Coordinates of C-alpha atoms and ligand atoms in Angstrom, one line a residue:
X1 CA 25.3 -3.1 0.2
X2 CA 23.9 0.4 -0.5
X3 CA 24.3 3.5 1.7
X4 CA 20.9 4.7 2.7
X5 CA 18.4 7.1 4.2
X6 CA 15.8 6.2 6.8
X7 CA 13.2 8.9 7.6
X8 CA 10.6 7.4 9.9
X9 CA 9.3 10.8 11.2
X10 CA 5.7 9.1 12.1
X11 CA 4.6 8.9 16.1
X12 CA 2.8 5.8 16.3
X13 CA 0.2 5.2 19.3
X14 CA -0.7 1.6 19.0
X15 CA -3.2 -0.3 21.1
X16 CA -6.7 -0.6 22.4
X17 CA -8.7 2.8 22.6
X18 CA -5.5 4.7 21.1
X19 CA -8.2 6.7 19.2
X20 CA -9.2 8.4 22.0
X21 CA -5.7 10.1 22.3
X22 CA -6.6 12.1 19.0
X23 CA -7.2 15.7 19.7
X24 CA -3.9 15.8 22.5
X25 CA -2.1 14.4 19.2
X26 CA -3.5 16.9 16.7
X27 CA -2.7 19.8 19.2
X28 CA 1.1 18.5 20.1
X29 CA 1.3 18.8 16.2
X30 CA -0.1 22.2 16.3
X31 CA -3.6 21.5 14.7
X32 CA -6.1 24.5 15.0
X33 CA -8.1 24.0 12.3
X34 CA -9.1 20.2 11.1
X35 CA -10.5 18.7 7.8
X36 CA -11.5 14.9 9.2
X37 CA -11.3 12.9 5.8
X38 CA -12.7 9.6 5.5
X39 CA -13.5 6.7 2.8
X40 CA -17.1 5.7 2.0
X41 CA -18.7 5.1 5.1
X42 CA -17.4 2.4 7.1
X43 CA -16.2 4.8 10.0
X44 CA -19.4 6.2 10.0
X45 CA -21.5 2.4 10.5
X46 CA -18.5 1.4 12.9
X47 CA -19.0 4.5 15.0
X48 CA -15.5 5.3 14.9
X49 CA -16.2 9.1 13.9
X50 CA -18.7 9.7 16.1
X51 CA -16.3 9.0 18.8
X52 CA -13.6 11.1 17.1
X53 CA -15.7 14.3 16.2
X54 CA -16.7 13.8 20.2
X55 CA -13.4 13.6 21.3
X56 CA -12.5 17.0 19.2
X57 CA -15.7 18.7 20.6
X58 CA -14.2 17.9 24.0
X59 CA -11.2 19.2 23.1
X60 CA -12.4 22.4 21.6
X61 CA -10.7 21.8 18.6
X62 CA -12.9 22.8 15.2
X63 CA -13.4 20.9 12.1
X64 CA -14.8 20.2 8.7
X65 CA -15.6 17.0 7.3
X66 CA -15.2 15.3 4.0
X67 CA -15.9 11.8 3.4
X68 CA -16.5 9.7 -0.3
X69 CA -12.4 8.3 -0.6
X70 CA -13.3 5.6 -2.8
X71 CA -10.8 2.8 -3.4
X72 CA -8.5 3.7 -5.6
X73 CA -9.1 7.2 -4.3
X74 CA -9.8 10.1 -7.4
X75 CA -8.3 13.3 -8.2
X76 CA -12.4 15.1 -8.3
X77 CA -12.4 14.7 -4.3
X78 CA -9.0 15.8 -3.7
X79 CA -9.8 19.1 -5.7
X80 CA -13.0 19.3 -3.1
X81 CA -10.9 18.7 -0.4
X82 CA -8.4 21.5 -1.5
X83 CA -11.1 23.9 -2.2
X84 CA -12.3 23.0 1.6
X85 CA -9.7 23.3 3.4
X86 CA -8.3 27.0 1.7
X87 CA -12.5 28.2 2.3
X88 CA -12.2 27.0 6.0
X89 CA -8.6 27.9 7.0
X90 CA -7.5 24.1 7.9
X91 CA -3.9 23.7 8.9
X92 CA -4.1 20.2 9.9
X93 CA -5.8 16.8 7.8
X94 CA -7.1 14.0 9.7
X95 CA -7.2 10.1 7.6
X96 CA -9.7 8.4 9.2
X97 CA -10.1 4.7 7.2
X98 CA -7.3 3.0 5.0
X99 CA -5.2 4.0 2.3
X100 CA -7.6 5.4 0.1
X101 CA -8.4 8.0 2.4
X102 CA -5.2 8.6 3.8
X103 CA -3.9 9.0 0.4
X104 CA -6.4 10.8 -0.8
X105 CA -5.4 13.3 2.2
X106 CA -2.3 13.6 1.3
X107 CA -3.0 14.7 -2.1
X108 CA -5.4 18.0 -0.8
X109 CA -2.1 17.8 1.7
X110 CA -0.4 18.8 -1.2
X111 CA -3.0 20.9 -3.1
X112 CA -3.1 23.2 0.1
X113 CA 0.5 23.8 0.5
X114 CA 1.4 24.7 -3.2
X115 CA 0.3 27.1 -6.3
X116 CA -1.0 25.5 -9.4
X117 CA -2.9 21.9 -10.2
X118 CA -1.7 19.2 -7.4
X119 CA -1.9 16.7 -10.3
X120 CA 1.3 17.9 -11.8
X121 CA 3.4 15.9 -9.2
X122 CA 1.5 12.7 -10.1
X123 CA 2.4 13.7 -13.8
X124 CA 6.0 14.1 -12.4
X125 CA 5.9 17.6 -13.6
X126 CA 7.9 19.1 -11.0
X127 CA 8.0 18.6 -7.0
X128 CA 5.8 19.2 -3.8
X129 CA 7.2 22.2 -2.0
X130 CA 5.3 21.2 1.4
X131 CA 2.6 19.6 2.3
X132 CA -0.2 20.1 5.0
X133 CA 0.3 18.3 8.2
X134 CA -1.7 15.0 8.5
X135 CA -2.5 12.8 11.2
X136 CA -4.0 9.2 10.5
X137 CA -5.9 7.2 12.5
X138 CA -5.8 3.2 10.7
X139 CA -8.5 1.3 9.7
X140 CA -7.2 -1.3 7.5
X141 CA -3.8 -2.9 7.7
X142 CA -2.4 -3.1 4.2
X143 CA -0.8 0.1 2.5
X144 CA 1.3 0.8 5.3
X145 CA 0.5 4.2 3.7
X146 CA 0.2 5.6 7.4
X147 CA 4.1 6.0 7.6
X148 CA 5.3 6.1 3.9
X149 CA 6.3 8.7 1.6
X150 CA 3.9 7.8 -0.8
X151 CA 0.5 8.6 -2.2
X152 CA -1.2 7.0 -5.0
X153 CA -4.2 8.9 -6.8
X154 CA -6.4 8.0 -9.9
X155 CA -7.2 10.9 -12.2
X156 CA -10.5 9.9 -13.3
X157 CA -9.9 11.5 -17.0
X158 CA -8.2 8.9 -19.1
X159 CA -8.0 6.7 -15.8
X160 CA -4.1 7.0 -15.2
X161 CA -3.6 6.2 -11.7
X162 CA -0.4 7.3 -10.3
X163 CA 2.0 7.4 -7.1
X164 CA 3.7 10.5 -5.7
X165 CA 6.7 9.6 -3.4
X166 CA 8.0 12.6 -1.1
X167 CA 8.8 12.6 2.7
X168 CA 7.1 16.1 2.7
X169 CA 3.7 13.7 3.3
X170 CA 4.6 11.4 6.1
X171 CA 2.3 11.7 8.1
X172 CA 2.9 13.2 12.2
X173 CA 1.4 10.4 13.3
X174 CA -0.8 7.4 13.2
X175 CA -3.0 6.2 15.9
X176 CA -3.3 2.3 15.0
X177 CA -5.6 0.2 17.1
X178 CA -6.2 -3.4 16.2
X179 CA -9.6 -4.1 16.8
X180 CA -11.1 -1.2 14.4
X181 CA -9.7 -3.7 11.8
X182 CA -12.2 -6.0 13.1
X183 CA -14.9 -4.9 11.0
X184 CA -13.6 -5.6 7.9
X185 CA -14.7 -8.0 5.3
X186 CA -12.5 -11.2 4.8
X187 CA -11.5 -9.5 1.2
X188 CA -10.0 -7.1 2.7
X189 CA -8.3 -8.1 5.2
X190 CA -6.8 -10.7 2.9
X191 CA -6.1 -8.2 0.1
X192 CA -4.1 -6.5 2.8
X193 CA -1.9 -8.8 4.1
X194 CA -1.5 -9.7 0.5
X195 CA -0.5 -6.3 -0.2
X196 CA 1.9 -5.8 3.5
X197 CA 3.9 -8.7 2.0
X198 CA 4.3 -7.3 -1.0
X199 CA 5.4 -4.4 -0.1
X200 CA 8.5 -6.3 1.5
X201 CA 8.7 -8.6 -1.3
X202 CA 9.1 -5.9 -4.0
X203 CA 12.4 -4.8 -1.9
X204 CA 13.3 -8.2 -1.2
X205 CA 14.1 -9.7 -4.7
X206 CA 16.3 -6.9 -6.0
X207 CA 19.9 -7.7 -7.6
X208 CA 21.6 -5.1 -5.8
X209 CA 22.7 -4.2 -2.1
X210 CA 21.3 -7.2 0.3
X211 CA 22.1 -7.1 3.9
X212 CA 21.9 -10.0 6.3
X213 CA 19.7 -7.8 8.7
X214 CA 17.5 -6.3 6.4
X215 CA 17.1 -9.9 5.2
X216 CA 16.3 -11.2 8.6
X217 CA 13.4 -8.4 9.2
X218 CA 12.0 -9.1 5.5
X219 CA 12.1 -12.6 6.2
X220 CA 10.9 -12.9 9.9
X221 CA 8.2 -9.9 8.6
X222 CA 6.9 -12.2 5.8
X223 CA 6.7 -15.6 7.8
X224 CA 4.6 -13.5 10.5
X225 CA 2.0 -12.2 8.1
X226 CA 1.4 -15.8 6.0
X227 CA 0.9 -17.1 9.2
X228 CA -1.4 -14.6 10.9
X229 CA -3.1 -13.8 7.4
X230 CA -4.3 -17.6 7.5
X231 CA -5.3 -17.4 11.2
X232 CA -7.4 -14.8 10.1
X233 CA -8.7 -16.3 7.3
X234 CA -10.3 -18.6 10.1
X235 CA -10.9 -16.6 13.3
X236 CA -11.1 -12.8 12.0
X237 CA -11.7 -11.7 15.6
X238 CA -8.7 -12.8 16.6
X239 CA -6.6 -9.5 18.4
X240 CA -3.6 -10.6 18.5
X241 CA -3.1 -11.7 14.9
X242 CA -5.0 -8.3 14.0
X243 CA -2.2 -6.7 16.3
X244 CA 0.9 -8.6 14.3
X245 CA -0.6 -7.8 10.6
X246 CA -0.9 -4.0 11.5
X247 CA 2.3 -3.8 13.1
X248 CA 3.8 -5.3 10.1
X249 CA 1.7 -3.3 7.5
X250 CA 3.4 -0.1 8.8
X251 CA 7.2 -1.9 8.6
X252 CA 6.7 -3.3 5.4
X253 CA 6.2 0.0 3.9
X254 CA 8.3 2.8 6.0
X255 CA 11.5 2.0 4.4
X256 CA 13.0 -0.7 7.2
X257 CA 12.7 -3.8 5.1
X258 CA 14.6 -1.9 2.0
X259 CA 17.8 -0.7 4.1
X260 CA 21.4 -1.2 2.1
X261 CA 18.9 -2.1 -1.2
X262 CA 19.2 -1.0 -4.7
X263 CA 15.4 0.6 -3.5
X264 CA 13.6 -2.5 -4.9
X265 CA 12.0 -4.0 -7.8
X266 CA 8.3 -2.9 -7.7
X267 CA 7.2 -3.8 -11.1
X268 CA 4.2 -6.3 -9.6
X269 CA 3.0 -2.6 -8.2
X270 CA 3.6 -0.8 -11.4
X271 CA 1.4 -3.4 -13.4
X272 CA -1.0 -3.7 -10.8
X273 CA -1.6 0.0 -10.3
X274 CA -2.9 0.3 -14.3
X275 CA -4.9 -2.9 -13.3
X276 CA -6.3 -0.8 -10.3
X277 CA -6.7 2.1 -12.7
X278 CA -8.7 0.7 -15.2
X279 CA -10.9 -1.5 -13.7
X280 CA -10.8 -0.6 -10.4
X281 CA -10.2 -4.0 -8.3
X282 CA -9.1 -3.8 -4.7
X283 CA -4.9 -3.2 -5.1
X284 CA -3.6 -6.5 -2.8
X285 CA -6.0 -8.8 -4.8
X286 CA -4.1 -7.0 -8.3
X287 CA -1.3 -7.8 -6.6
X288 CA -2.1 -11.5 -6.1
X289 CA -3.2 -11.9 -9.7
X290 CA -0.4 -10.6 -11.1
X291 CA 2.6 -12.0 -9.4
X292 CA 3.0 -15.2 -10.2
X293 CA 3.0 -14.5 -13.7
X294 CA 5.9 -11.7 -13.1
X295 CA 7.8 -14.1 -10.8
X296 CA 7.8 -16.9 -13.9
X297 CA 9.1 -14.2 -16.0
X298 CA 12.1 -12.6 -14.0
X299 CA 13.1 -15.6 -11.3
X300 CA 15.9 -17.1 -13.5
X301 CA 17.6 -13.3 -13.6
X302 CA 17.4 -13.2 -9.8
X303 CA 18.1 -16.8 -8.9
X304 CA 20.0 -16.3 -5.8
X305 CA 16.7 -14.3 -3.9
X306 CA 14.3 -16.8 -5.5
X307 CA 15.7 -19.5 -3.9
X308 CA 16.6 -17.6 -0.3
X309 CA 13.2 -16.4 -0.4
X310 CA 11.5 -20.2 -1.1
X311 CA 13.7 -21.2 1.9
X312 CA 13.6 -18.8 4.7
X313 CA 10.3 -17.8 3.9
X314 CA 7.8 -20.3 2.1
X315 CA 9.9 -23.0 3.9
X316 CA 9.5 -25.5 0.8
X317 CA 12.6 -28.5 1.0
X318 CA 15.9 -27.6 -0.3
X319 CA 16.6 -30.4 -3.0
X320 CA 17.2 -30.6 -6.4
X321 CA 18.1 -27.7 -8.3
X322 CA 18.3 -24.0 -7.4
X323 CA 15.6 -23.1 -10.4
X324 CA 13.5 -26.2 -8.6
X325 CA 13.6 -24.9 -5.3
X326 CA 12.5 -21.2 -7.1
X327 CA 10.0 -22.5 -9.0
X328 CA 8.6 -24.2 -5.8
X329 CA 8.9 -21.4 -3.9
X330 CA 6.4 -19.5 -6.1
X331 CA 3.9 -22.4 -6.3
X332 CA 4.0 -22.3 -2.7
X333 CA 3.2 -18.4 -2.9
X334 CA 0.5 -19.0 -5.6
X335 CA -1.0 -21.6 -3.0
X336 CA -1.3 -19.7 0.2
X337 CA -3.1 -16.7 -1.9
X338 CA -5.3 -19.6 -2.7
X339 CA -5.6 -20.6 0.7
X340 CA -6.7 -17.2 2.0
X341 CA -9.3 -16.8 -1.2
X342 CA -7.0 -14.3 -3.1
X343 CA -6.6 -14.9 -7.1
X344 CA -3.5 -16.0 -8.7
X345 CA -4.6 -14.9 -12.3
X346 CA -6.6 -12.1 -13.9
X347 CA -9.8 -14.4 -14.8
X348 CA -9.9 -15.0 -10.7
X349 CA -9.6 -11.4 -10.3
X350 CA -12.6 -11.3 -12.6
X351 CA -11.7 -9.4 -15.4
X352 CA -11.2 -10.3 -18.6
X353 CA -9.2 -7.6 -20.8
X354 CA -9.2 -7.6 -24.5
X355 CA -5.9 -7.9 -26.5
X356 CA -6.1 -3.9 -26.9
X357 CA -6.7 -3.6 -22.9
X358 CA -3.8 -5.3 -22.8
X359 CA -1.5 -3.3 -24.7
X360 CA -3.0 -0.2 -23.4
X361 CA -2.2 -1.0 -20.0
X362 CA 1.6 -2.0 -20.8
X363 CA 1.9 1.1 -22.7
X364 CA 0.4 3.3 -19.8
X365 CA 2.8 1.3 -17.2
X366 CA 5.6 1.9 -19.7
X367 CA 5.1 5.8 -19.8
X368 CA 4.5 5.6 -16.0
X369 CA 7.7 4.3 -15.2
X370 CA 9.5 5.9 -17.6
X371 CA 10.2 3.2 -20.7
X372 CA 11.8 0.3 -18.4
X373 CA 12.0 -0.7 -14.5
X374 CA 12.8 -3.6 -12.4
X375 CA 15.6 -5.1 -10.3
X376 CA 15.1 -8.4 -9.8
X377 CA 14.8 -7.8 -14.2
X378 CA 14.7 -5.0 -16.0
X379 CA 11.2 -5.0 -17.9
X380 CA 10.7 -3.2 -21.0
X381 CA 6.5 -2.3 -22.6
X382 CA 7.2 -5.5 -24.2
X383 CA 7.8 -7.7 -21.2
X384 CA 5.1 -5.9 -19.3
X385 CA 2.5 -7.1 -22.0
X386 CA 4.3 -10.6 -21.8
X387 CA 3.5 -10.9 -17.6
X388 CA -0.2 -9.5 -18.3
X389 CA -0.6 -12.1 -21.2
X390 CA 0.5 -15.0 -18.7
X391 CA -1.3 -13.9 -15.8
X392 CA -4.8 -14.3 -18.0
Ligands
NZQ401 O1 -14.4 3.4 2.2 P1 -14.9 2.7 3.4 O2 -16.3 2.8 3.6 O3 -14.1 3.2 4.6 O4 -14.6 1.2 3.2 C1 -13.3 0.6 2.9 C2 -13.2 0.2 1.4 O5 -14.4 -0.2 0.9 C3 -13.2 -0.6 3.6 N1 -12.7 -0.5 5.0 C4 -11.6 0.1 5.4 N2 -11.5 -0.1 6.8 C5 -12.6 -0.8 7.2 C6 -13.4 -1.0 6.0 N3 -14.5 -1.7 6.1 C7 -14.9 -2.2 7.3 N4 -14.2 -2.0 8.4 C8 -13.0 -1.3 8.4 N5 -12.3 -1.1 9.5 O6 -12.2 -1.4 2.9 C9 -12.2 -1.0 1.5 C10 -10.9 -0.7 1.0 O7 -10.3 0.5 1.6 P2 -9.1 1.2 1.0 O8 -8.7 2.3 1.9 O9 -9.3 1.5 -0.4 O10 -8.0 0.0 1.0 P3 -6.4 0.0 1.2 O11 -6.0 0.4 2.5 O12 -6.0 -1.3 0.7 O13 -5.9 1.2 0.2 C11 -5.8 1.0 -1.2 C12 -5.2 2.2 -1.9 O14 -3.9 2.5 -1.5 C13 -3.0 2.5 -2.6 C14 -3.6 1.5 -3.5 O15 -3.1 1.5 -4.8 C15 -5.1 1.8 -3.4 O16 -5.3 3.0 -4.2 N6 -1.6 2.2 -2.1 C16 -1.1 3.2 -1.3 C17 0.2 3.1 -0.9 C18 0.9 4.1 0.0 N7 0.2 5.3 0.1 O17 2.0 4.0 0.5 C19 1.1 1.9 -1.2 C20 0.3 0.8 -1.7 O18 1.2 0.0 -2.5 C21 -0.9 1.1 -2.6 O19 -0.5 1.4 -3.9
ZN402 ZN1 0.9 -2.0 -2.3

């Protein structure tokens, strides 16, 4: 077991109607001056903004507006949003929508607080000194991007999408009421509990620093979603399995499930995210696609989890072999993706890359991570074009 830090600094207002807390919120954070940013639409149809821009009217707070966070958000609209927000004095960012736009916040976040071209910390060129204060108010359960440290942009020349990790962008807080996931389409909210367990199952198979009660929350964590992910998959209204998924979107991804870890394994991210890049697919359904194929390719070097994880989590029988039970274990995976009409290859995924698409996407991963990463196994260019191959 590792030593570690946990920095959950977010105040999260869960419920029914928590929206309709927002402006006390942004003024107990000290907002005078908003910029409400939002994705492409979907809070406008829904009349989620309507309500919020009315709430802040109430509330005598002022603000701009900047929607046009597309998916895989781009680096173009977080220069706007800088520009924005230094030409109308805002001191406080609202994320109205899912990660794209909460993301995409953070990064004019960034922009605002520091000197030269917010695209350097992406490029790991140096650090964020600060970063604007953001509030978020949830749309879609999946990123869990309204407590983490993390923001992940795509810079639209030479399409390198990349994450930025800093606690300087966690947001104050995160209003998170189920029922505005209600709207989604069943892609979505798939992709997203695809992506939630992922999030838990990039720390979970690690070869180094496991506790039995970081364990016990992964595990219990992951058996929740697969279960309420299918319930949704049938009854998409349903509030109470909206409730469990967000809740869980937000502990998969604020650190909790990683505690006493060697921080995780994240290479099904780090090859999804040039898949994301390049041909812009929605991230969980990457996700889906590509991990089978990494989980064939590293199980054997991280037996032990493999076989914990087929166990506690998929529940598949324990007989015959340890590498059996493993290899069951993923099956099982690849078939409740299947179950909740997520891919388990790249053809599903529908895309088709050449051989050179290939290799240009291990090489971009490769540079992105710095020539090798992994826990669970450690994967070189050469191993990332080997897991892309199978997951064809
Ligand atoms: O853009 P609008 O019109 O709002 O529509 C969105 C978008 O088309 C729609 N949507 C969202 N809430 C809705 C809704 N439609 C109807 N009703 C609602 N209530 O859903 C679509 C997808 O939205 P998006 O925000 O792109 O999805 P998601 O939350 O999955 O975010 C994906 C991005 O986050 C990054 C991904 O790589 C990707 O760029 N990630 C961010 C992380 C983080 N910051 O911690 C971690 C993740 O691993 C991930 O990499
Ligand atoms: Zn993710």
């Amino acid at each position: 077991m590792f030593g570690f830090k946990y920095y959950t600094p977010t105040k999260v207002i869960f419920g029914k109607d928590t929206e309709s807390q927002v402006a006390d919120l942004i003024k107990e954070f000290g907002g005078k001056k908003v910029l409400i940013h939002y994705g492409g639409g979907s809070v406008i149809r829904s009349g989620l903004l309507k309500r919020v821009t009315d709430t802040l009217d109430a509330a005598g707070i002022p603000y701009v507006s900047l929607g046009g966070a597309v998916p895989n958000p781009h680096l173009g609209l977080v220069y706007e949003g800088i520009e924005l927000c230094k030409k109308e004095n805002v001191d406080f960012l609202l994320a109205v929508g899912g990660g794209s736009a909460i993301d995409s916040a953070k990064a004019i976040g960034y922009g605002v607080a520091n000197e030269g071209d917010v695209w350097d910390f992406y490029d790991y060129k140096r650090q964020a000194k600060a970063c604007l204060p953001l509030g978020v108010i949830l749309t879609l359960a999946a990123t869990g991007s309204e407590m983490s440290d993390s923001s992940v942009i795509t810079k639209e020349d030479g399409l390198v999408k990349r994450g930025y990790n800093s606690d300087l962008c966690r947001p104050k807080f995160a209003i998170m009421n189920p029922e505005l996931t209600k709207t989604l389409p069943d892609y979505q909210t798939s992709c997203g509990c695809t992506d939630i367990m992922m999030h838990t199952m990039e720390r979970y198979f690690t070869n180094g620093g496991n506790m039995e009660i970081t364990d016990a929350l992964a595990e219990g964590l992951l058996r929740t979603v697969k279960k309420n992910a299918v319930i949704l998959h049938d009854d998409p209204q349903n509030y109470e399995a909206r409730a469990e998924v967000m809740w869980a979107g937000s502990l998969a991804h604020n650190g909790l499930t990683g505690c006493g870890s060697d921080g995780g394994d994240w290479m099904t991210h780090k090859l999804e995210h040039e898949l994301g890049g390049l041909y812009d697919v929605a991230h969980g359904a990457g996700l889906a696609a590509i991990w089978g194929s990494w989980a064939r390719y590293v199980y054997k070097d991280c037996l032990p989890r493999f076989k914990k994880f087929a166990l506690n989590v998929m529940e598949v029988e324990d007989s015959g072999s340890d590498e059996d039970i493993a290899l069951r274990g993923i099956e099982a995976v690849e078939d409740f993706y299947r179950s909740i009409d997520m891919p388990t290859n790249l053809r599903e995924l529908g895309v088709e890359p050449t051989d050179e698409e290939l290799a240009l996407m291990a090489g971009k991963c490769a540079i992105g991570v710095g020539g090798s990463k992994g826990s669970a196994k450690v994967l070189d260019e050469a191993a990332m074009l080997e897991i892309y191959r199978a997951s064809m």
